[in-house]
Structures are given as C-alpha cells and as structure tokens.
Coordinates of C-alpha atoms and ligand atoms in Angstrom, one line a residue:
X1 CA 136.0 278.0 88.0
X2 CA 137.4 275.6 85.3
X3 CA 138.8 272.1 85.9
X4 CA 141.8 270.6 84.1
X5 CA 143.3 267.1 84.0
X6 CA 146.5 266.3 85.8
X7 CA 147.7 264.6 82.5
X8 CA 147.5 267.7 80.4
X9 CA 144.3 267.1 78.3
X10 CA 143.5 270.5 76.6
X11 CA 139.8 270.5 77.5
X12 CA 138.6 272.6 80.5
X13 CA 135.3 271.6 82.3
X14 CA 132.9 273.1 84.7
X15 CA 132.0 271.6 88.0
X16 CA 128.7 270.0 87.0
X17 CA 130.3 268.4 84.0
X18 CA 132.9 266.5 86.1
X19 CA 130.4 265.8 88.9
X20 CA 129.1 262.7 87.3
X21 CA 132.4 261.6 85.7
X22 CA 135.3 259.6 86.9
X23 CA 138.7 260.0 85.4
X24 CA 139.5 262.7 82.8
X25 CA 139.5 261.4 79.1
X26 CA 143.3 261.0 79.2
X27 CA 143.2 259.0 82.4
X28 CA 144.2 261.9 84.6
X29 CA 142.4 263.3 87.7
X30 CA 140.5 266.6 87.7
X31 CA 141.7 269.6 89.6
X32 CA 140.7 273.2 89.7
X33 CA 142.8 275.5 87.4
X34 CA 143.9 277.4 90.5
X35 CA 143.1 277.2 94.3
X36 CA 141.0 280.2 95.4
X37 CA 142.8 282.1 98.1
X38 CA 141.3 282.7 101.5
X39 CA 142.8 285.5 103.6
X40 CA 142.6 286.5 107.3
X41 CA 139.5 288.7 107.0
X42 CA 137.6 285.9 105.2
X43 CA 138.7 283.4 107.9
X44 CA 137.4 285.9 110.5
X45 CA 134.1 286.1 108.7
X46 CA 133.7 282.4 108.4
X47 CA 134.8 281.5 112.0
X48 CA 131.4 281.5 113.6
X49 CA 129.3 280.2 110.7
X50 CA 127.2 277.1 111.1
X51 CA 128.7 274.1 109.3
X52 CA 126.2 274.2 106.4
X53 CA 126.9 277.9 105.7
X54 CA 130.6 277.3 105.9
X55 CA 130.2 274.5 103.4
X56 CA 128.3 276.9 101.1
X57 CA 131.0 279.6 101.3
X58 CA 133.8 277.1 100.4
X59 CA 131.9 275.2 97.7
X60 CA 130.8 278.5 96.1
X61 CA 134.5 279.2 95.4
X62 CA 134.6 276.1 93.2
X63 CA 131.1 275.8 91.8
X64 CA 129.8 278.5 89.6
X65 CA 127.3 276.5 87.5
X66 CA 124.7 276.0 90.2
X67 CA 122.7 279.1 91.2
X68 CA 123.9 280.2 94.7
X69 CA 120.4 279.9 96.2
X70 CA 120.2 276.3 95.0
X71 CA 123.7 275.4 96.3
X72 CA 122.9 277.0 99.7
X73 CA 119.7 274.9 99.9
X74 CA 121.6 271.7 99.0
X75 CA 124.2 272.4 101.8
X76 CA 121.4 273.2 104.3
X77 CA 119.6 270.0 103.5
X78 CA 122.8 267.9 103.8
X79 CA 124.5 269.1 106.9
X80 CA 121.8 268.9 109.6
X81 CA 122.0 267.8 113.3
X82 CA 119.4 265.1 112.4
X83 CA 121.8 263.4 110.0
X84 CA 125.1 264.1 111.8
X85 CA 124.1 264.0 115.4
X86 CA 125.1 267.4 116.7
X87 CA 124.8 271.2 115.9
X88 CA 128.5 271.4 115.3
X89 CA 128.3 268.5 112.8
X90 CA 132.0 267.8 113.3
X91 CA 132.6 268.5 117.1
X92 CA 136.2 268.7 118.3
X93 CA 137.2 267.4 121.7
X94 CA 140.5 267.7 123.5
X95 CA 142.0 264.3 124.4
X96 CA 145.3 265.4 126.0
X97 CA 147.1 268.7 126.2
X98 CA 147.2 270.0 122.6
X99 CA 145.9 266.8 121.0
X100 CA 142.3 266.8 119.7
X101 CA 139.9 264.4 118.0
X102 CA 137.6 265.8 115.3
X103 CA 134.5 263.6 115.1
X104 CA 133.7 263.0 111.5
X105 CA 131.9 259.7 112.0
X106 CA 128.4 260.5 113.4
X107 CA 126.6 260.3 110.0
X108 CA 124.3 257.5 108.9
X109 CA 127.0 254.8 108.5
X110 CA 129.4 255.9 111.3
X111 CA 132.4 256.6 109.1
X112 CA 133.8 259.9 107.7
X113 CA 132.8 258.9 104.2
X114 CA 129.3 260.2 105.0
X115 CA 130.6 263.7 105.2
X116 CA 131.2 263.8 101.4
X117 CA 128.8 261.1 100.2
X118 CA 125.7 262.7 101.8
X119 CA 126.5 265.9 99.8
X120 CA 127.1 263.9 96.7
X121 CA 123.7 262.2 96.9
X122 CA 122.0 265.6 97.0
X123 CA 124.2 267.1 94.2
X124 CA 123.5 264.0 92.0
X125 CA 119.7 264.2 92.5
X126 CA 119.8 268.0 91.7
X127 CA 121.9 267.7 88.6
X128 CA 120.1 264.6 87.2
X129 CA 116.7 266.3 87.6
X130 CA 118.1 269.4 85.9
X131 CA 119.3 267.2 82.9
X132 CA 116.2 265.0 83.0
X133 CA 118.7 262.1 83.2
X134 CA 119.3 258.9 85.2
X135 CA 122.3 257.3 86.6
X136 CA 123.1 253.7 87.7
X137 CA 125.9 253.7 90.2
X138 CA 127.9 250.5 90.1
X139 CA 130.5 249.9 92.8
X140 CA 132.5 247.3 94.7
X141 CA 132.9 247.5 98.5
X142 CA 134.5 245.7 101.3
X143 CA 132.7 248.0 103.8
X144 CA 132.7 251.7 104.4
X145 CA 132.4 253.1 100.8
X146 CA 129.5 250.9 99.8
X147 CA 127.4 251.6 102.8
X148 CA 128.1 255.4 102.7
X149 CA 127.1 255.4 99.0
X150 CA 123.9 253.5 99.7
X151 CA 122.8 255.7 102.6
X152 CA 123.5 258.8 100.5
X153 CA 121.6 257.6 97.4
X154 CA 118.6 255.8 99.1
X155 CA 115.3 257.1 97.8
X156 CA 117.0 259.7 95.5
X157 CA 115.2 260.3 92.3
X158 CA 117.1 259.4 89.1
X159 CA 119.7 257.2 90.9
X160 CA 120.0 253.5 91.4
X161 CA 122.9 251.8 93.2
X162 CA 124.2 248.4 92.3
X163 CA 126.8 247.6 95.0
X164 CA 128.8 244.4 94.8
X165 CA 130.5 243.0 97.9
X166 CA 132.4 239.7 98.6
X167 CA 129.8 237.3 100.1
X168 CA 130.4 236.6 103.8
X169 CA 133.5 238.7 104.0
X170 CA 132.3 241.9 105.6
X171 CA 131.7 242.3 109.3
X172 CA 128.2 241.3 110.4
X173 CA 127.6 244.9 111.4
X174 CA 128.6 246.2 108.0
X175 CA 126.6 243.6 106.2
X176 CA 123.5 244.4 108.3
X177 CA 124.0 248.2 107.6
X178 CA 123.8 247.6 103.9
X179 CA 121.5 244.7 103.5
X180 CA 118.8 246.0 105.8
X181 CA 118.1 248.9 103.4
X182 CA 114.7 248.2 101.8
X183 CA 114.8 251.1 99.3
X184 CA 113.8 250.0 95.8
X185 CA 116.7 251.9 94.2
X186 CA 119.4 250.1 96.3
X187 CA 120.6 246.8 95.0
X188 CA 123.0 244.7 97.1
X189 CA 124.8 242.1 95.2
X190 CA 126.8 239.5 97.2
X191 CA 129.4 238.0 94.9
X192 CA 130.7 234.5 95.7
X193 CA 134.4 235.5 95.7
X194 CA 136.8 238.1 97.2
X195 CA 136.9 241.9 97.0
X196 CA 139.2 241.8 93.9
X197 CA 136.6 239.7 92.0
X198 CA 134.1 242.5 92.8
X199 CA 136.5 245.2 91.6
X200 CA 137.3 243.2 88.4
X201 CA 133.6 242.9 87.6
X202 CA 133.0 246.6 88.0
X203 CA 136.0 247.3 85.8
X204 CA 134.9 244.9 83.1
X205 CA 131.3 246.3 83.1
X206 CA 132.7 249.9 82.9
X207 CA 135.0 248.9 80.0
X208 CA 132.1 247.6 78.0
X209 CA 131.3 251.1 76.5
X210 CA 128.1 250.0 74.8
X211 CA 126.7 248.6 78.0
X212 CA 127.9 251.5 80.0
X213 CA 126.2 254.0 77.7
X214 CA 123.0 252.0 77.3
X215 CA 122.5 251.6 81.1
X216 CA 124.1 255.0 82.1
X217 CA 126.6 253.4 84.4
X218 CA 128.5 255.7 86.8
X219 CA 130.6 255.4 89.9
X220 CA 131.1 257.3 93.2
X221 CA 134.7 256.3 93.9
X222 CA 137.2 258.3 95.9
X223 CA 138.7 260.1 92.8
X224 CA 135.4 262.1 92.4
X225 CA 136.3 265.8 92.8
X226 CA 133.0 266.6 94.5
X227 CA 133.8 264.1 97.3
X228 CA 137.2 265.6 97.8
X229 CA 135.8 269.1 97.8
X230 CA 133.2 268.3 100.4
X231 CA 136.0 267.1 102.7
X232 CA 137.9 270.4 102.5
X233 CA 135.1 272.0 104.6
X234 CA 135.9 270.0 107.8
X235 CA 139.5 271.1 107.8
X236 CA 138.3 274.7 108.1
X237 CA 135.7 273.7 110.8
X238 CA 138.4 271.8 112.7
X239 CA 140.8 274.7 112.5
X240 CA 138.2 277.2 113.8
X241 CA 137.4 275.0 116.8
X242 CA 141.0 274.2 117.6
X243 CA 142.1 277.9 117.5
X244 CA 139.1 279.5 119.2
X245 CA 139.6 283.1 118.2
X246 CA 143.2 283.5 117.1
X247 CA 144.9 282.7 113.8
X248 CA 147.7 280.4 114.9
X249 CA 148.5 277.4 112.8
X250 CA 147.1 273.9 113.4
X251 CA 148.3 270.5 112.4
X252 CA 146.2 267.6 111.2
X253 CA 146.8 263.8 111.3
X254 CA 144.8 261.8 108.8
X255 CA 144.4 258.0 108.8
X256 CA 145.0 257.4 105.1
X257 CA 144.3 254.8 102.3
X258 CA 143.5 256.3 98.9
X259 CA 144.8 259.7 99.9
X260 CA 141.4 261.3 99.4
X261 CA 140.9 262.6 102.9
X262 CA 144.4 264.1 103.4
X263 CA 144.4 265.5 99.8
X264 CA 141.4 267.6 100.9
X265 CA 143.7 268.9 103.7
X266 CA 146.3 269.7 101.1
X267 CA 143.7 271.7 99.2
X268 CA 142.7 273.6 102.3
X269 CA 146.3 274.4 103.0
X270 CA 146.8 275.6 99.3
X271 CA 143.8 277.9 99.8
X272 CA 145.7 279.5 102.7
X273 CA 144.2 277.8 105.7
X274 CA 147.1 278.0 108.3
X275 CA 147.9 274.3 108.5
X276 CA 151.4 273.6 110.0
X277 CA 151.8 269.9 109.3
X278 CA 149.7 267.3 107.5
X279 CA 150.6 263.9 109.0
X280 CA 149.7 260.9 106.7
X281 CA 149.0 257.9 109.0
X282 CA 149.2 254.4 107.3
X283 CA 148.9 250.9 108.6
X284 CA 151.1 248.0 107.4
X285 CA 150.1 248.9 103.8
X286 CA 152.7 251.7 103.9
X287 CA 152.9 252.7 100.2
X288 CA 152.4 256.3 101.3
X289 CA 154.6 256.3 104.4
X290 CA 157.4 254.9 102.2
X291 CA 157.0 257.7 99.7
X292 CA 157.0 260.5 102.4
X293 CA 160.1 259.0 104.0
X294 CA 162.1 258.1 101.0
X295 CA 160.7 259.7 97.8
X296 CA 160.1 256.4 96.2
X297 CA 156.5 255.5 95.3
X298 CA 156.1 251.8 94.8
X299 CA 152.7 250.3 93.9
X300 CA 152.2 246.9 95.6
X301 CA 150.9 243.7 94.0
X302 CA 147.9 241.9 95.5
X303 CA 150.2 239.4 97.3
X304 CA 152.0 242.2 99.1
X305 CA 148.7 244.0 100.2
X306 CA 148.0 242.9 103.7
X307 CA 144.5 242.4 105.3
X308 CA 144.8 244.4 108.5
X309 CA 142.6 245.4 111.4
X310 CA 142.2 248.9 109.9
X311 CA 140.8 247.5 106.6
X312 CA 139.7 250.7 105.0
X313 CA 143.3 251.7 104.7
X314 CA 144.4 248.4 103.0
X315 CA 145.5 249.7 99.6
X316 CA 148.0 248.7 97.0
X317 CA 148.2 252.2 95.5
X318 CA 146.7 255.5 96.5
X319 CA 144.3 256.6 93.8
X320 CA 144.2 260.3 94.8
X321 CA 148.0 260.7 95.2
X322 CA 148.4 261.9 91.6
X323 CA 146.6 265.1 92.6
X324 CA 149.2 266.0 95.2
X325 CA 152.2 265.0 92.9
X326 CA 150.8 267.3 90.2
X327 CA 151.1 270.2 92.6
X328 CA 154.5 268.9 93.8
X329 CA 156.0 268.9 90.3
X330 CA 154.8 272.5 89.8
X331 CA 151.7 271.4 87.8
X332 CA 154.0 270.2 84.9
X333 CA 151.7 267.7 83.1
X334 CA 154.5 266.3 81.0
X335 CA 156.5 265.5 84.2
X336 CA 153.4 264.0 85.8
X337 CA 152.8 261.8 82.8
X338 CA 156.4 260.6 82.9
X339 CA 155.9 259.5 86.5
X340 CA 152.4 258.1 86.4
X341 CA 152.2 256.7 82.9
X342 CA 155.8 255.9 81.9
X343 CA 157.4 254.9 85.2
X344 CA 154.4 253.3 87.0
X345 CA 153.4 251.7 83.7
X346 CA 156.8 250.0 83.1
X347 CA 158.1 249.4 86.6
X348 CA 155.2 250.0 89.0
X349 CA 157.3 252.7 90.8
X350 CA 158.8 256.1 90.5
X351 CA 161.6 257.7 92.4
X352 CA 161.8 261.4 93.3
X353 CA 164.4 260.9 96.0
X354 CA 167.2 262.7 94.1
X355 CA 165.0 265.6 92.9
X356 CA 164.6 269.0 94.4
X357 CA 160.8 268.5 94.4
X358 CA 161.2 265.8 97.1
X359 CA 162.6 268.3 99.6
X360 CA 159.5 270.4 99.1
X361 CA 157.2 267.6 100.3
X362 CA 157.9 268.6 103.9
X363 CA 159.4 272.1 103.6
X364 CA 156.8 273.7 101.3
X365 CA 153.8 271.4 101.5
X366 CA 154.1 270.4 105.2
X367 CA 153.7 266.6 104.8
X368 CA 155.0 264.1 107.4
X369 CA 154.1 260.4 107.8
X370 CA 154.1 257.4 110.1
X371 CA 153.2 253.7 109.9
X372 CA 151.4 251.5 112.5
X373 CA 151.0 247.8 113.1
X374 CA 148.2 245.7 114.5
X375 CA 150.1 245.7 117.9
X376 CA 150.3 249.5 117.8
X377 CA 146.5 249.7 117.2
X378 CA 145.7 247.5 120.1
X379 CA 148.1 249.4 122.4
X380 CA 146.6 252.8 121.4
X381 CA 143.0 251.6 121.8
X382 CA 143.9 250.3 125.3
X383 CA 145.9 253.4 126.3
X384 CA 143.1 255.7 125.1
X385 CA 140.5 253.9 127.1
X386 CA 142.6 253.8 130.2
X387 CA 143.9 257.4 130.2
X388 CA 141.0 259.2 128.7
X389 CA 138.0 256.9 129.1
X390 CA 137.5 257.2 125.3
X391 CA 137.1 254.5 122.7
X392 CA 138.7 254.9 119.3
X393 CA 138.3 252.7 116.2
X394 CA 141.4 251.0 114.7
X395 CA 141.8 253.6 111.9
X396 CA 141.6 256.5 114.4
X397 CA 144.1 254.6 116.5
X398 CA 146.6 254.6 113.6
X399 CA 146.1 258.3 113.5
X400 CA 146.6 258.9 117.2
X401 CA 149.9 257.0 117.2
X402 CA 151.2 258.9 114.1
X403 CA 150.1 262.3 115.6
X404 CA 152.2 261.8 118.7
X405 CA 155.2 261.2 116.6
X406 CA 154.9 264.6 114.9
X407 CA 153.8 267.1 117.6
X408 CA 155.1 270.6 117.4
X409 CA 155.2 272.6 120.7
X410 CA 152.5 275.2 120.7
X411 CA 150.7 273.9 117.6
X412 CA 147.4 272.1 118.3
X413 CA 147.2 268.7 116.6
X414 CA 143.9 267.6 115.3
X415 CA 143.4 263.9 114.6
X416 CA 140.6 263.0 112.3
X417 CA 138.3 260.4 113.7
X418 CA 137.4 258.4 110.6
X419 CA 135.0 255.7 112.0
X420 CA 133.3 254.8 115.3
X421 CA 134.6 251.8 117.2
X422 CA 131.3 249.8 116.8
X423 CA 132.1 249.3 113.1
X424 CA 135.2 247.3 114.1
X425 CA 133.9 245.6 117.2
X426 CA 136.1 242.5 116.8
X427 CA 139.3 244.5 117.1
X428 CA 137.9 246.5 120.1
X429 CA 137.1 243.2 121.8
X430 CA 140.6 241.9 121.1
X431 CA 142.1 245.1 122.6
X432 CA 139.8 245.6 125.6
X433 CA 137.9 242.4 126.2
X434 CA 134.5 244.1 125.7
X435 CA 132.3 245.4 123.0
X436 CA 132.1 249.1 122.3
X437 CA 128.7 250.8 122.9
X438 CA 126.3 250.8 120.0
X439 CA 124.3 253.9 119.1
X440 CA 120.6 253.2 119.9
X441 CA 119.6 253.4 116.2
X442 CA 121.8 250.4 115.4
X443 CA 120.4 248.2 118.2
X444 CA 119.5 244.8 116.7
X445 CA 120.2 245.6 113.1
X446 CA 121.7 242.2 112.4
X447 CA 118.2 240.7 112.9
X448 CA 116.5 242.9 110.4
X449 CA 115.2 241.4 107.0
X450 CA 117.9 241.5 104.4
X451 CA 117.6 242.7 100.8
X452 CA 120.5 241.1 98.8
X453 CA 121.0 238.8 95.8
X454 CA 123.8 236.3 95.6
X455 CA 125.5 236.1 92.2
X456 CA 128.6 234.2 91.0
X457 CA 131.8 236.1 90.2
X458 CA 130.7 236.4 86.6
X459 CA 130.5 239.6 84.6
X460 CA 127.6 238.5 82.4
X461 CA 125.5 237.5 85.5
X462 CA 126.0 241.0 87.0
X463 CA 125.2 242.7 83.6
X464 CA 122.0 240.6 83.3
X465 CA 121.0 241.6 86.8
X466 CA 121.5 245.3 86.1
X467 CA 119.6 245.1 82.8
X468 CA 116.7 243.4 84.5
X469 CA 116.4 246.0 87.1
X470 CA 116.7 249.1 84.9
X471 CA 113.6 249.6 83.0
Ligands
PLP1 C1 138.1 255.3 103.7 C2 138.7 255.3 105.0 C3 140.0 255.7 105.3 C4 140.9 256.2 104.2 O1 140.6 257.4 103.6 P1 141.3 257.8 102.3 O2 140.5 259.0 101.8 O3 141.1 256.6 101.3 O4 142.7 258.1 102.5 C5 140.4 255.7 106.6 N1 139.6 255.3 107.6 C6 138.3 254.9 107.4 C7 137.5 254.4 108.6 C8 137.8 254.9 106.1 O5 136.5 254.4 105.9

C-alpha cells in the first residue's frame, strides 16, 4: 500500500515512512492511494475475532512494510484486557431501544485517545529500534492528548516526550494523571501562559529546522495516519457487537473536534463496512456542524473559539477535515488546493453550498451533524443518570443528544463514549450534585509526587530544556 498527499505531491510513501512524520512535504495530509475493500465473506470471518486479531487483519491491509508476525505481536501486546479493562476491549451496551454506547475509554488515561496512542507507542518503539534511531516528541496539551501520549510512550526505548501544558489550567485530575508519571523519558513542562502559548512554542521549535533535525523532534498530533488507522478498528468491533450475527447497517455518532475519530468512521465506511449514517456531534464550537448543514467551512479566530464544558472538542478548525474533503471532491488535488490553500489562505473560509459535491455529503457519504450547548450537556447527563442509572461524560453527552436527532427506525445507533465522567468531575457535579465514581487505580492520585518543571512562555527556554535533557 502506498500513501499520497491530499495536495498532490508526486511522491508516494510506505506506511513506516509516514509513521514518524506529520504533514506531507506540500502541507497536505497522507491518505492511502485507495481504500481496501472488505466484502461480506470477510466480515463474516472477522465477526468473532478477538479485538487484537481484528486489529491485525485491518492494519495488515494498510501496512506492508512490517513483517506480519511482527505486526501481529504488536497488536497482541497493545490490545490486552490488562490495559483496556475487559476481554472485549471496546464493550457495547444498550442504553435504550436501539441506542448503544461503545466504551472506548477504559484505557490508561480514561479517554478514547488511548485506543490509538497505545498502538502508536508500540509502533514507534518497533520502528525506531529497527532504524537504530531516536525521537523526541514535543507536544502541547490542555488535557487528553498529552496524557494519552505520555502513557503510551512511558518507558519506551528510543522515545522521549516533552509535553507542554498551560500552568494551572488543566483539571486537578488531568494534572495528576500526567505529573505523577515518574518515568525518566517523560518530561512535563508547565508553561506560565495559556494553551495557545504552548502551541506557539511547539510551532516555533518545529519551524527551527536546524534544531528540529539536531534533536530529532517529532509529534504525535491527530493528523498522524497511524492514529487514524488504529481508530478504524473499533468501528468494525462496534458494528459486529451491534448486529450480532446479521449484516444490517448500523449508524455511529461521534463527539468531534479535530475530525480524527469520525474520519476513521468514514474510512471504515469507504472500506465497505455497512455504516448507514455518521453523525458528527459538536459543542458550541460548531465549525463542523455549520459545514454539514450549510456547505460553508469557516475557520474561527481565537476570540470566537469558546471554552466549553466539553473542552476536548473546543477547536477553531478541524485538522483532519481535509482528508474527508479530498474524497468528497473526487480526490481532485487541484480542487482540494483551491479550497484549503487559496480560499482558506485568503478568506479563512470556503463555500461548497452551490456545488454538486455538497449534496453527496449526506447522500453518498452518509454524514449528518448536530450541535449542543452547555445546558444540553447538563440535561443529557441528568436524564441519562435518571433513566438508565448511567453516568456519561460531557463529550459523550454531546454525542447522545446528537444521536437522538438522527435515529433511523430499525438501524442501531452506536454512540462512541470518548471519555469517562471522572475526567470532567466538575461538570458532573454541576449536573448531578455529586462526584462520579473513580476507578480504584486513580484513588488519591492528586496526592502523588509530581514530576514537572515550570518554564516561562519563551521558546528559547523550552529549547534549552530539551537540549539539556537529550544527551
Ligand atoms: C479528542 C477528543 C474528542 C474529539 O476527537 P477528534 O478526533 O478530535 O474529533 C472528543 N472527546 C474527547 C473526550 C476527546 O478527548
């Protein structure tokens, strides 16, 4: 399998070449040249496979530069009941007639990002050892991504993590999750500033090509193809559990920010998984909902990006959206460039409302969308506790509300549970008046010793810290 850039660069690459890379050289995103097709007999064969073996089968269709036995071992090592809490790895439960929750948040950091990041950690360690190379991952986080990356890379040979976060601005639970890690290869850097300062520092360091090369700086952000690919697997696993023996279609609702998670659903659908509808659920930061309703994609400025109670969906633009639009415009790279380079570059928006392609968004690609507010989240959290004795986190609540707006009679609706409520305890308390239960292994983590350095919002200070800690 070869990979191309959405922006038309002539080079083709193999999986392990793009594994450790970010954007393509022309600023585009990597996609496979074609989507491998999965037909009914294959689905039947895969139906009863344990999750790790299902992952191996799907990944094998996209990865031909890792020997199969090695890839199988990597999947087996990644998706274990010890790490993900159950034999099913992503157990499905029925909430009400035809509406299901797929649990993706029982990994080490209690958010779905573990599903991909745990695999990435093992793939990185494997590939770096094979090359005799090292990698220093530099990132900025306001919560879920940073902790998922740290728990995936802790103790891995050849990898160090330098994770910046805004000092004092993460929830105490999230801080404790990250800062209590004592592994030598994990470096927490609390920046006296806001999340944007952290992101600016990461950008500035990555733009210093001399420094980047000398210190082998890399990232693990959501545009990484391997992360997206790992997420394709749980759409198949959710489908098998929701259909229990027949091949009827299933719909999915996905709490969305950077469009990574739901883009994996799009890939699964393009492979032939019988997905009826893909519902994109957003919060008040409704860049995506606006596009799916109107055909206009309008990037927001910082001042128009709201801090909400589903913070992992607070985005000004959706970094993976370009992948879907590439398929939507018939994989026409020139057209894609006119939208993402010319239109977004000059006006921070593009408009497909008058074009035939926009009709296909729903008709051919199955997308729908909804938007929620803080009041909706509180109401959904309360209602879900009252009627089903189940607690959901604010992101999953955005999903549940959206799902109910797009039900199709006779088609099971699977809502992806993207985090556990304990991560967002303050909002649960606001909705319910009590704290959610805490898994035993997180009891008292706020009191553990913390490993973190505090640095000013200054690029040179961060560079100096990295240089000191890479010998
Ligand atoms: C990251 C995240 C999301 C958004 O996922 P995308 O892939 O960026 O669309 C939703 N919910 C939670 C809890 C997250 O951590």
